[in-house]
Coordinates of N, CA and C in Angstrom, one line a residue:
M704 N 9.7 -5.9 -2.6 CA 8.3 -5.7 -2.8 C 8.0 -4.2 -2.8
K705 N 7.0 -3.7 -3.5 CA 6.8 -2.3 -3.7 C 6.1 -1.7 -2.5
Y706 N 5.5 -2.5 -1.6 CA 4.8 -1.9 -0.5 C 5.8 -1.6 0.7
N707 N 5.8 -0.4 1.2 CA 6.6 0.0 2.3 C 6.1 -0.5 3.6
I708 N 7.0 -0.8 4.5 CA 6.6 -1.2 5.8 C 6.2 0.0 6.7
A709 N 5.0 -0.2 7.3 CA 4.4 0.9 8.1 C 4.2 0.3 9.5
V710 N 3.9 1.2 10.5 CA 3.7 0.8 11.9 C 2.4 1.2 12.3
C711 N 1.7 0.2 13.1 CA 0.4 0.5 13.7 C 0.6 0.3 15.2
R712 N 0.3 1.4 16.0 CA 0.4 1.3 17.4 C -0.9 0.9 18.1
E713 N -0.8 0.5 19.3 CA -2.0 0.0 20.0 C -3.1 1.1 20.1
D714 N -2.7 2.4 20.2 CA -3.7 3.5 20.3 C -4.2 3.9 19.0
D715 N -3.8 3.3 17.9 CA -4.3 3.6 16.6 C -5.6 2.8 16.4
E716 N -6.6 3.5 15.8 CA -7.9 2.8 15.6 C -7.9 1.7 14.6
R717 N -6.8 1.6 13.8 CA -6.6 0.5 12.9 C -6.0 -0.8 13.6
Y718 N -5.6 -0.6 14.8 CA -5.0 -1.8 15.5 C -6.1 -2.8 15.7
P719 N -5.8 -4.1 15.4 CA -6.8 -5.2 15.5 C -7.6 -5.2 16.8
N720 N -8.9 -5.1 16.7 CA -9.7 -5.0 17.8 C -9.6 -6.3 18.7
E721 N -9.5 -7.5 18.0 CA -9.5 -8.7 18.7 C -8.3 -8.8 19.6
L722 N -7.2 -8.2 19.2 CA -5.9 -8.3 20.1 C -6.1 -7.4 21.3
R723 N -6.9 -6.4 21.2 CA -7.1 -5.5 22.4 C -7.6 -6.2 23.6
N724 N -8.3 -7.3 23.4 CA -9.0 -8.1 24.5 C -8.1 -9.1 25.1
L725 N -6.8 -9.2 24.7 CA -5.9 -10.2 25.1 C -4.6 -9.6 25.7
K726 N -4.2 -10.1 26.8 CA -2.9 -9.6 27.4 C -1.8 -10.3 26.6
G727 N -0.6 -9.7 26.7 CA 0.6 -10.2 26.1 C 0.7 -10.0 24.6
M728 N -0.2 -9.1 24.1 CA -0.2 -8.8 22.7 C 0.8 -7.6 22.4
P729 N 1.4 -7.5 21.2 CA 2.4 -6.5 21.0 C 1.8 -5.1 21.0
S730 N 2.5 -4.1 21.5 CA 2.0 -2.7 21.5 C 2.0 -2.1 20.2
L731 N 2.8 -2.7 19.2 CA 2.8 -2.2 17.8 C 2.9 -3.3 16.9
L732 N 2.5 -3.1 15.7 CA 2.6 -4.1 14.6 C 3.2 -3.4 13.4
Y733 N 4.1 -4.2 12.7 CA 4.6 -3.7 11.4 C 3.7 -4.4 10.4
Y734 N 3.5 -3.6 9.3 CA 2.6 -4.2 8.3 C 2.9 -3.6 6.9
K735 N 2.5 -4.4 5.9 CA 2.4 -4.0 4.5 C 1.0 -4.2 4.0
G736 N 0.5 -3.3 3.2 CA -0.8 -3.6 2.6 C -1.9 -2.9 3.4
N737 N -3.1 -3.4 3.3 CA -4.3 -2.8 3.8 C -4.7 -3.3 5.2
I738 N -4.1 -2.8 6.3 CA -4.4 -3.3 7.6 C -5.9 -3.0 8.0
E739 N -6.5 -2.1 7.4 CA -7.9 -1.7 7.8 C -8.9 -2.8 7.6
I740 N -8.6 -3.8 6.7 CA -9.5 -4.9 6.5 C -9.7 -5.7 7.7
I741 N -8.8 -5.7 8.6 CA -8.9 -6.6 9.8 C -10.0 -6.2 10.7
N742 N -10.3 -4.9 10.8 CA -11.4 -4.5 11.6 C -12.7 -4.3 10.8
Q743 N -12.6 -4.2 9.5 CA -13.7 -4.1 8.6 C -14.5 -5.4 8.5
H744 N -13.8 -6.5 8.5 CA -14.4 -7.8 8.3 C -14.0 -8.8 9.4
K745 N -14.8 -9.8 9.6 CA -14.3 -10.8 10.6 C -13.2 -11.7 9.9
N746 N -12.5 -12.3 10.8 CA -11.3 -13.1 10.3 C -11.3 -14.5 10.8
I747 N -11.0 -15.4 9.9 CA -10.9 -16.8 10.1 C -9.5 -17.4 9.8
A748 N -8.9 -18.0 10.8 CA -7.6 -18.6 10.5 C -7.8 -20.1 10.0
A749 N -7.3 -20.4 8.8 CA -7.3 -21.7 8.3 C -5.9 -22.2 8.3
I750 N -5.6 -23.2 9.1 CA -4.2 -23.6 9.3 C -4.1 -25.2 9.2
G751 N -2.8 -25.6 9.1 CA -2.6 -27.1 9.0 C -1.1 -27.3 8.8
S752 N -0.8 -28.6 8.6 CA 0.6 -29.0 8.5 C 1.1 -28.7 7.1
R753 N 2.4 -28.7 7.0 CA 3.1 -28.5 5.7 C 2.9 -29.8 4.8
T754 N 2.9 -30.9 5.4 CA 2.7 -32.2 4.7 C 1.3 -32.6 4.8
L755 N 0.6 -32.7 3.7 CA -0.8 -33.0 3.7 C -1.1 -34.3 2.8
S756 N -2.2 -34.9 3.2 CA -2.7 -36.0 2.3 C -3.4 -35.3 1.1
E757 N -3.8 -36.1 0.1 CA -4.5 -35.6 -1.1 C -5.8 -35.0 -0.7
Q758 N -6.5 -35.6 0.2 CA -7.8 -35.1 0.7 C -7.6 -33.8 1.5
G759 N -6.6 -33.8 2.3 CA -6.3 -32.5 3.1 C -6.0 -31.4 2.1
S760 N -5.3 -31.6 1.1 CA -5.0 -30.6 0.1 C -6.2 -30.0 -0.5
K761 N -7.1 -30.9 -0.9 CA -8.4 -30.5 -1.5 C -9.2 -29.7 -0.5
L762 N -9.3 -30.1 0.8 CA -10.0 -29.4 1.8 C -9.4 -28.1 2.1
A763 N -8.1 -28.0 2.1 CA -7.5 -26.7 2.4 C -7.9 -25.7 1.3
Y764 N -7.8 -26.0 0.0 CA -8.1 -25.1 -1.1 C -9.6 -24.7 -1.0
R765 N -10.5 -25.7 -0.8 CA -11.9 -25.5 -0.8 C -12.3 -24.6 0.4
T766 N -11.6 -24.8 1.5 CA -11.9 -24.1 2.7 C -11.6 -22.6 2.5
G767 N -10.4 -22.4 1.8 CA -10.0 -21.0 1.5 C -11.0 -20.3 0.7
I768 N -11.5 -21.0 -0.3 CA -12.6 -20.5 -1.2 C -13.8 -20.1 -0.4
K769 N -14.3 -21.0 0.4 CA -15.5 -20.8 1.2 C -15.4 -19.6 2.2
I770 N -14.3 -19.5 2.8 CA -14.0 -18.4 3.8 C -14.1 -17.1 3.1
A771 N -13.5 -17.0 1.9 CA -13.5 -15.8 1.1 C -14.9 -15.5 0.6
E772 N -15.6 -16.5 0.1 CA -16.9 -16.3 -0.5 C -17.9 -15.8 0.6
E773 N -17.7 -16.2 1.8 CA -18.6 -15.8 2.9 C -18.2 -14.4 3.5
G774 N -17.2 -13.7 2.9 CA -16.9 -12.4 3.3 C -15.9 -12.2 4.4
F775 N -15.2 -13.3 4.8 CA -14.2 -13.3 5.9 C -12.9 -13.0 5.3
N776 N -12.0 -12.4 6.1 CA -10.6 -12.4 5.8 C -10.0 -13.8 6.1
L777 N -9.1 -14.3 5.3 CA -8.4 -15.6 5.6 C -7.1 -15.3 6.3
V778 N -6.9 -15.9 7.5 CA -5.7 -15.6 8.2 C -4.8 -16.9 8.3
N779 N -3.5 -16.8 8.1 CA -2.6 -17.8 8.5 C -1.1 -17.3 8.4
G780 N -0.2 -18.2 8.3 CA 1.2 -17.8 8.4 C 2.1 -18.0 7.2
L781 N 1.4 -18.2 6.0 CA 2.1 -18.3 4.7 C 3.0 -19.6 4.6
A782 N 2.8 -20.5 5.5 CA 3.7 -21.7 5.4 C 3.3 -22.6 4.2
L783 N 4.2 -23.5 3.9 CA 3.9 -24.4 2.8 C 2.8 -25.4 3.2
G784 N 2.2 -26.0 2.3 CA 1.2 -27.0 2.6 C -0.1 -26.4 2.8
C785 N -0.8 -26.6 3.9 CA -2.1 -26.2 4.2 C -2.3 -24.7 4.0
D786 N -1.4 -23.9 4.7 CA -1.5 -22.4 4.6 C -1.5 -21.9 3.2
T787 N -0.6 -22.4 2.4 CA -0.4 -22.0 1.0 C -1.7 -22.3 0.2
L788 N -2.2 -23.5 0.3 CA -3.4 -23.9 -0.4 C -4.6 -23.2 0.0
A789 N -4.8 -22.9 1.3 CA -5.9 -22.1 1.7 C -5.9 -20.7 1.2
L790 N -4.7 -20.1 1.2 CA -4.5 -18.8 0.6 C -4.8 -18.7 -0.9
K791 N -4.3 -19.7 -1.6 CA -4.6 -19.8 -3.0 C -6.0 -19.9 -3.3
G792 N -6.7 -20.7 -2.5 CA -8.2 -20.8 -2.7 C -8.9 -19.5 -2.5
A793 N -8.6 -18.8 -1.4 CA -9.2 -17.5 -1.2 C -8.9 -16.5 -2.3
L794 N -7.6 -16.5 -2.7 CA -7.3 -15.5 -3.7 C -7.9 -15.9 -5.1
S795 N -8.2 -17.1 -5.3 CA -8.8 -17.5 -6.6 C -10.2 -16.9 -6.8
V796 N -10.8 -16.5 -5.7 CA -12.1 -15.8 -5.7 C -12.0 -14.4 -5.2
N797 N -10.8 -13.8 -5.3 CA -10.5 -12.4 -5.0 C -10.8 -12.1 -3.5
G798 N -10.5 -13.1 -2.7 CA -10.7 -12.9 -1.2 C -9.5 -12.1 -0.6
K799 N -9.8 -11.6 0.6 CA -8.7 -10.8 1.3 C -8.0 -11.8 2.3
C800 N -6.7 -11.6 2.4 CA -5.9 -12.5 3.2 C -5.0 -11.7 4.2
V801 N -4.9 -12.2 5.4 CA -4.1 -11.5 6.4 C -3.0 -12.6 6.9
V802 N -1.8 -12.2 6.7 CA -0.7 -13.2 7.0 C 0.3 -12.6 8.0
F803 N 0.6 -13.4 9.0 CA 1.6 -13.1 10.1 C 2.9 -13.8 9.8
L804 N 4.0 -13.1 9.8 CA 5.3 -13.7 9.6 C 6.1 -13.7 10.9
P805 N 7.0 -14.7 11.0 CA 7.8 -14.8 12.2 C 9.1 -14.1 12.1
C806 N 9.2 -13.1 11.4 CA 10.4 -12.4 11.1 C 10.1 -11.0 10.6
G807 N 11.1 -10.1 10.3 CA 10.8 -8.8 9.8 C 10.2 -8.9 8.4
L808 N 9.4 -7.9 8.1 CA 8.7 -7.9 6.8 C 9.6 -7.6 5.6
D809 N 10.9 -7.4 5.8 CA 11.8 -7.2 4.7 C 12.2 -8.5 4.0
R810 N 11.7 -9.6 4.6 CA 11.9 -10.9 4.0 C 10.6 -11.7 4.0
I811 N 10.5 -12.6 3.1 CA 9.3 -13.5 3.0 C 9.7 -14.9 3.3
L812 N 9.1 -15.6 4.2 CA 9.3 -17.0 4.6 C 8.0 -17.8 4.4
P813 N 8.2 -18.9 3.6 CA 9.3 -19.3 2.9 C 9.5 -18.4 1.6
A814 N 10.8 -18.4 1.2 CA 11.1 -17.5 0.0 C 10.3 -18.0 -1.2
S815 N 10.0 -19.2 -1.3 CA 9.2 -19.7 -2.5 C 7.8 -19.2 -2.5
N816 N 7.4 -18.5 -1.5 CA 6.0 -17.9 -1.5 C 6.1 -16.4 -1.7
Q817 N 7.2 -15.9 -2.2 CA 7.3 -14.5 -2.5 C 6.2 -14.0 -3.4
K818 N 5.9 -14.7 -4.5 CA 4.9 -14.3 -5.5 C 3.5 -14.4 -4.8
L819 N 3.3 -15.4 -4.0 CA 2.0 -15.5 -3.3 C 1.8 -14.3 -2.4
A820 N 2.9 -13.9 -1.7 CA 2.8 -12.7 -0.8 C 2.5 -11.5 -1.6
E821 N 3.1 -11.3 -2.8 CA 2.8 -10.2 -3.6 C 1.3 -10.2 -4.1
E822 N 0.8 -11.3 -4.4 CA -0.6 -11.4 -4.8 C -1.5 -11.0 -3.7
I823 N -1.2 -11.4 -2.5 CA -2.0 -11.1 -1.3 C -2.1 -9.6 -1.2
L824 N -1.0 -8.9 -1.4 CA -1.0 -7.4 -1.3 C -1.7 -6.8 -2.5
E825 N -1.5 -7.3 -3.7 CA -2.1 -6.8 -4.9 C -3.7 -6.9 -4.8
K826 N -4.2 -7.9 -4.1 CA -5.6 -8.1 -4.0 C -6.2 -7.5 -2.7
G827 N -5.5 -6.6 -2.1 CA -6.0 -5.8 -1.0 C -5.8 -6.5 0.4
G828 N -4.9 -7.4 0.5 CA -4.6 -8.1 1.8 C -3.5 -7.4 2.6
C829 N -3.0 -8.1 3.5 CA -2.1 -7.5 4.5 C -1.1 -8.5 5.0
L830 N 0.2 -8.1 5.1 CA 1.2 -8.9 5.8 C 1.6 -8.2 7.1
L831 N 1.7 -8.9 8.2 CA 2.0 -8.3 9.5 C 3.1 -9.1 10.2
S832 N 3.7 -8.4 11.1 CA 4.7 -9.0 12.0 C 4.8 -8.1 13.3
E833 N 5.2 -8.7 14.4 CA 5.5 -7.9 15.6 C 6.9 -7.5 15.6
Y834 N 7.7 -8.0 14.6 CA 9.2 -7.8 14.6 C 9.6 -6.7 13.6
P835 N 10.6 -5.9 13.9 CA 11.0 -4.9 13.0 C 11.8 -5.5 11.8
E836 N 12.1 -4.6 10.9 CA 13.0 -5.1 9.7 C 14.3 -5.7 10.2
K837 N 14.8 -6.6 9.5 CA 16.1 -7.3 9.7 C 16.0 -8.3 10.9
T838 N 14.8 -8.5 11.4 CA 14.7 -9.5 12.5 C 14.7 -10.9 11.8
A839 N 15.7 -11.7 12.1 CA 15.8 -13.0 11.6 C 14.8 -14.0 12.3
V840 N 14.4 -15.0 11.5 CA 13.5 -16.0 12.1 C 14.3 -16.8 13.2
Q841 N 13.6 -17.1 14.2 CA 14.1 -18.1 15.3 C 12.9 -19.0 15.5
K842 N 13.3 -20.2 16.0 CA 12.2 -21.2 16.2 C 11.1 -20.7 17.1
Y843 N 11.5 -20.1 18.2 CA 10.5 -19.6 19.2 C 9.6 -18.5 18.6
R844 N 10.0 -17.9 17.6 CA 9.2 -16.8 17.0 C 8.0 -17.4 16.2
Y845 N 8.1 -18.6 15.7 CA 7.0 -19.3 15.1 C 5.9 -19.4 16.1
V846 N 6.2 -19.8 17.3 CA 5.2 -20.0 18.4 C 4.6 -18.7 18.8
E847 N 5.4 -17.6 18.9 CA 4.9 -16.3 19.2 C 4.0 -15.8 18.1
R848 N 4.3 -16.1 16.9 CA 3.5 -15.7 15.7 C 2.1 -16.4 15.8
D849 N 2.1 -17.7 16.3 CA 0.9 -18.5 16.3 C -0.2 -17.8 17.3
R850 N 0.3 -17.2 18.3 CA -0.7 -16.6 19.3 C -1.4 -15.4 18.6
L851 N -0.8 -14.8 17.6 CA -1.4 -13.7 16.9 C -2.4 -14.2 15.9
Q852 N -2.0 -15.3 15.2 CA -3.0 -15.8 14.2 C -4.3 -16.1 14.9
S853 N -4.3 -16.8 16.0 CA -5.6 -17.1 16.7 C -6.1 -15.9 17.3
G854 N -5.3 -15.0 17.9 CA -5.7 -13.8 18.6 C -6.5 -12.9 17.7
I855 N -6.1 -12.7 16.5 CA -6.8 -11.8 15.6 C -8.1 -12.3 15.0
S856 N -8.3 -13.6 15.2 CA -9.4 -14.3 14.5 C -10.6 -14.5 15.4
Q857 N -11.8 -14.5 14.8 CA -13.0 -14.9 15.5 C -13.2 -16.4 15.5
G858 N -12.5 -17.1 14.6 CA -12.6 -18.5 14.5 C -11.3 -19.1 13.9
V859 N -11.0 -20.3 14.3 CA -9.8 -21.0 13.8 C -10.2 -22.4 13.3
I860 N -9.8 -22.8 12.1 CA -10.1 -24.1 11.5 C -8.8 -24.8 11.2
V861 N -8.7 -26.0 11.8 CA -7.5 -26.9 11.6 C -7.9 -27.8 10.4
I862 N -7.2 -27.8 9.3 CA -7.5 -28.6 8.2 C -7.0 -30.0 8.4
E863 N -5.7 -30.2 8.5 CA -5.1 -31.5 8.7 C -3.8 -31.3 9.4
A864 N -3.6 -32.0 10.6 CA -2.3 -31.8 11.3 C -2.1 -33.0 12.2
E865 N -0.8 -33.3 12.3 CA -0.4 -34.3 13.3 C -0.2 -33.6 14.7
Q866 N -0.3 -34.4 15.7 CA -0.4 -33.8 17.1 C 0.9 -33.1 17.4
N867 N 2.1 -33.5 16.8 CA 3.3 -32.9 17.1 C 3.7 -31.7 16.2
S868 N 2.7 -31.3 15.4 CA 3.0 -30.2 14.4 C 2.8 -28.8 15.1
G869 N 3.4 -27.8 14.4 CA 3.3 -26.4 14.9 C 1.9 -25.9 14.9
T870 N 1.1 -26.5 14.0 CA -0.4 -26.1 14.0 C -1.0 -26.2 15.3
M871 N -0.6 -27.2 16.1 CA -1.3 -27.4 17.4 C -1.0 -26.3 18.4
H872 N 0.1 -25.5 18.2 CA 0.3 -24.3 19.0 C -0.8 -23.3 18.8
T873 N -1.2 -23.1 17.5 CA -2.2 -22.2 17.2 C -3.5 -22.6 17.8
A874 N -3.8 -23.9 17.6 CA -5.1 -24.5 18.2 C -5.1 -24.4 19.7
D875 N -4.0 -24.6 20.4 CA -3.9 -24.4 21.8 C -4.2 -23.0 22.2
F876 N -3.6 -22.1 21.5 CA -3.8 -20.6 21.8 C -5.3 -20.3 21.6
A877 N -5.9 -20.9 20.5 CA -7.3 -20.6 20.3 C -8.2 -21.0 21.4
M878 N -7.9 -22.2 22.0 CA -8.7 -22.7 23.1 C -8.5 -21.8 24.4
R879 N -7.2 -21.4 24.6 CA -6.9 -20.5 25.8 C -7.5 -19.1 25.6
Q880 N -7.6 -18.7 24.4 CA -8.2 -17.4 24.1 C -9.7 -17.4 23.9
Y881 N -10.3 -18.5 24.1 CA -11.7 -18.7 24.0 C -12.2 -18.3 22.6
K882 N -11.5 -18.7 21.6 CA -11.9 -18.6 20.2 C -12.7 -19.8 19.8
R883 N -13.6 -19.6 18.8 CA -14.3 -20.7 18.2 C -13.3 -21.5 17.4
L884 N -13.3 -22.8 17.6 CA -12.3 -23.7 17.0 C -13.0 -24.9 16.3
A885 N -12.6 -25.2 15.1 CA -13.1 -26.3 14.4 C -12.0 -27.1 13.8
C886 N -12.2 -28.3 13.5 CA -11.3 -29.2 12.8 C -12.0 -30.2 11.9
Y887 N -11.4 -30.6 10.8 CA -12.0 -31.6 10.0 C -11.9 -33.0 10.7
A888 N -12.9 -33.8 10.5 CA -12.9 -35.1 11.2 C -11.7 -35.9 10.8
Y889 N -11.0 -36.4 11.8 CA -9.7 -37.1 11.5 C -9.9 -38.3 10.6
S890 N -11.1 -38.9 10.6 CA -11.4 -40.1 9.8 C -11.4 -39.8 8.3
L891 N -11.5 -38.5 8.0 CA -11.5 -38.1 6.6 C -10.1 -38.0 6.0
L892 N -9.1 -38.0 6.9 CA -7.7 -37.7 6.5 C -6.7 -38.7 6.9
Q893 N -5.5 -38.6 6.4 CA -4.4 -39.6 6.7 C -3.4 -39.2 7.8
M894 N -3.1 -37.9 7.8 CA -2.1 -37.4 8.8 C -2.8 -36.5 9.7
S895 N -3.6 -37.1 10.6 CA -4.5 -36.3 11.4 C -4.6 -36.6 12.9
S896 N -3.5 -37.0 13.5 CA -3.5 -37.3 14.9 C -3.9 -36.0 15.7
G897 N -3.5 -34.8 15.1 CA -3.9 -33.6 15.8 C -5.3 -33.4 15.7
N898 N -6.0 -33.6 14.6 CA -7.4 -33.5 14.5 C -8.1 -34.5 15.5
Q899 N -7.6 -35.7 15.6 CA -8.2 -36.6 16.5 C -8.1 -36.1 18.0
Y900 N -6.9 -35.5 18.3 CA -6.8 -35.0 19.6 C -7.8 -33.9 19.9
L901 N -8.0 -33.0 18.9 CA -8.9 -31.9 19.1 C -10.4 -32.4 19.2
E902 N -10.7 -33.5 18.4 CA -12.0 -34.1 18.6 C -12.2 -34.6 20.0
N903 N -11.2 -35.2 20.5 CA -11.3 -35.8 21.9 C -11.4 -34.8 23.0
T904 N -10.9 -33.6 22.8 CA -11.0 -32.6 23.8 C -12.5 -32.1 24.0
G905 N -13.3 -32.3 23.0 CA -14.6 -31.8 23.0 C -14.8 -30.3 22.9
K906 N -13.6 -29.6 22.6 CA -13.7 -28.2 22.5 C -13.6 -27.7 21.1
S907 N -13.7 -28.6 20.2 CA -13.6 -28.2 18.8 C -14.9 -28.7 18.0
T908 N -15.4 -27.9 17.2 CA -16.5 -28.3 16.3 C -15.9 -29.2 15.2
V909 N -16.5 -30.4 15.0 CA -15.9 -31.3 14.1 C -16.7 -31.1 12.7
L910 N -15.9 -30.9 11.7 CA -16.4 -30.7 10.4 C -16.3 -32.0 9.5
H911 N -17.4 -32.4 9.0 CA -17.4 -33.6 8.1 C -17.6 -33.3 6.6
D912 N -18.0 -32.1 6.3 CA -18.2 -31.7 4.9 C -18.4 -30.2 4.8
E913 N -18.7 -29.7 3.6 CA -18.8 -28.3 3.4 C -20.0 -27.7 4.1
T914 N -21.0 -28.6 4.3 CA -22.2 -28.1 5.0 C -21.9 -27.7 6.4
G915 N -21.1 -28.6 7.1 CA -20.6 -28.3 8.4 C -19.8 -27.0 8.5
L916 N -18.9 -26.8 7.5 CA -18.1 -25.6 7.4 C -19.0 -24.4 7.3
A917 N -20.0 -24.5 6.4 CA -20.9 -23.3 6.2 C -21.6 -23.0 7.5
A918 N -22.0 -24.0 8.2 CA -22.7 -23.7 9.5 C -21.8 -23.1 10.5
F919 N -20.5 -23.6 10.6 CA -19.5 -23.0 11.5 C -19.3 -21.5 11.2
L920 N -19.1 -21.2 9.9 CA -18.9 -19.8 9.4 C -20.1 -19.0 9.7
D921 N -21.3 -19.5 9.4 CA -22.5 -18.7 9.6 C -22.7 -18.4 11.1
N922 N -22.4 -19.3 12.0 CA -22.5 -19.0 13.4 C -21.6 -17.9 13.8
I923 N -20.4 -17.8 13.3 CA -19.5 -16.7 13.6 C -20.0 -15.4 12.9
K924 N -20.5 -15.5 11.7 CA -21.0 -14.3 11.0 C -22.2 -13.7 11.8
Q925 N -23.0 -14.5 12.4 CA -24.2 -14.0 13.1 C -23.9 -13.5 14.5
S926 N -22.7 -13.9 15.1 CA -22.4 -13.5 16.4 C -22.0 -12.1 16.5
Q927 N -22.2 -11.5 17.7 CA -21.9 -10.1 17.9 C -20.5 -10.1 18.6
S928 N -19.7 -9.0 18.4 CA -18.5 -8.9 19.1 C -18.7 -8.0 20.3
Y929 N -18.2 -8.5 21.5 CA -18.3 -7.7 22.7 C -17.0 -7.4 23.3
E930 N -16.9 -6.2 23.8 CA -15.7 -5.8 24.5 C -15.5 -6.6 25.8
Q931 N -14.4 -7.2 26.0 CA -14.2 -8.1 27.2 C -13.1 -7.5 28.1
M932 N -13.1 -8.0 29.3 CA -11.9 -7.7 30.2 C -10.8 -8.4 29.6
K933 N -9.6 -7.9 29.7 CA -8.4 -8.5 29.1 C -8.2 -9.9 29.7
L934 N -8.0 -10.9 28.9 CA -7.7 -12.2 29.3 C -6.2 -12.4 29.6
P935 N -5.8 -13.2 30.6 CA -4.5 -13.2 31.1 C -3.5 -14.0 30.3
F936 N -3.5 -13.9 29.0 CA -2.5 -14.5 28.2 C -2.4 -13.9 26.8

C-alpha cells in the first residue's frame, strides 16, 4: 500500500481523545491515512458476526450508509461479514472509516479485504494498530483490538451476532467503558442470540428500524463530550 506507517504518541494532539479517558490504552498508535478525522468527528462502531442472515446483511450495509450520512466516522475491525458490509455502505456515500487491525499495519487481515482497506485510505479514512510492523496476529490480539474499537467510539451498534461470537467482546467493553450501546432487535434476525442477550441486559438501546437508528445517532450527535477521570480498564 502506498501509505507509509506513522506513529501517534499519547502526548500528540492527534491522539484519540476518547482513549485518553480510559486506563489500559496504548501509549502510542501506529496508523496509515488521516488520523485527524478521529478527533474532528464523532465515531460510531458498527460491528457484528462474520456469518449473517440476509436481513442482517441488509441492515449492516444500510447502517453504514446512515452513519456516514449523519457525519460520523464508521469504526470496526475490517472483518468479513458485518464489518465489511458496513464499511462498504459508508464508502458508497463517501463516508470516512476508521479501522483497527489486530496485527502490524504491514499486512491486511483478512487479505481478501486489501482493496477495501485501500479504498478506506483513498477516501480519507484511517487504519490503526497498537502493534508495530511485522507483528503477527494472535487470537488474544483480536480481543485487545476490540477494546480500542469501543474505546475510540461515542457509540457502538451491534448489527447481528451470536452470543459466543467475538462481537460480544466489543459489546462488553462498551458497557464497561460506559459507551452508548445499541443492537438491532433479535426478532428481526436469524443468528442473533447475542442481540437477545444485550436486550435482556437492559443496557442496550434496541433498534427496530431506521427511525430508531436515526434517533440513536441524533442523541449522540447532540451530546457534549466531557473530560472524565480515567476509568479503571
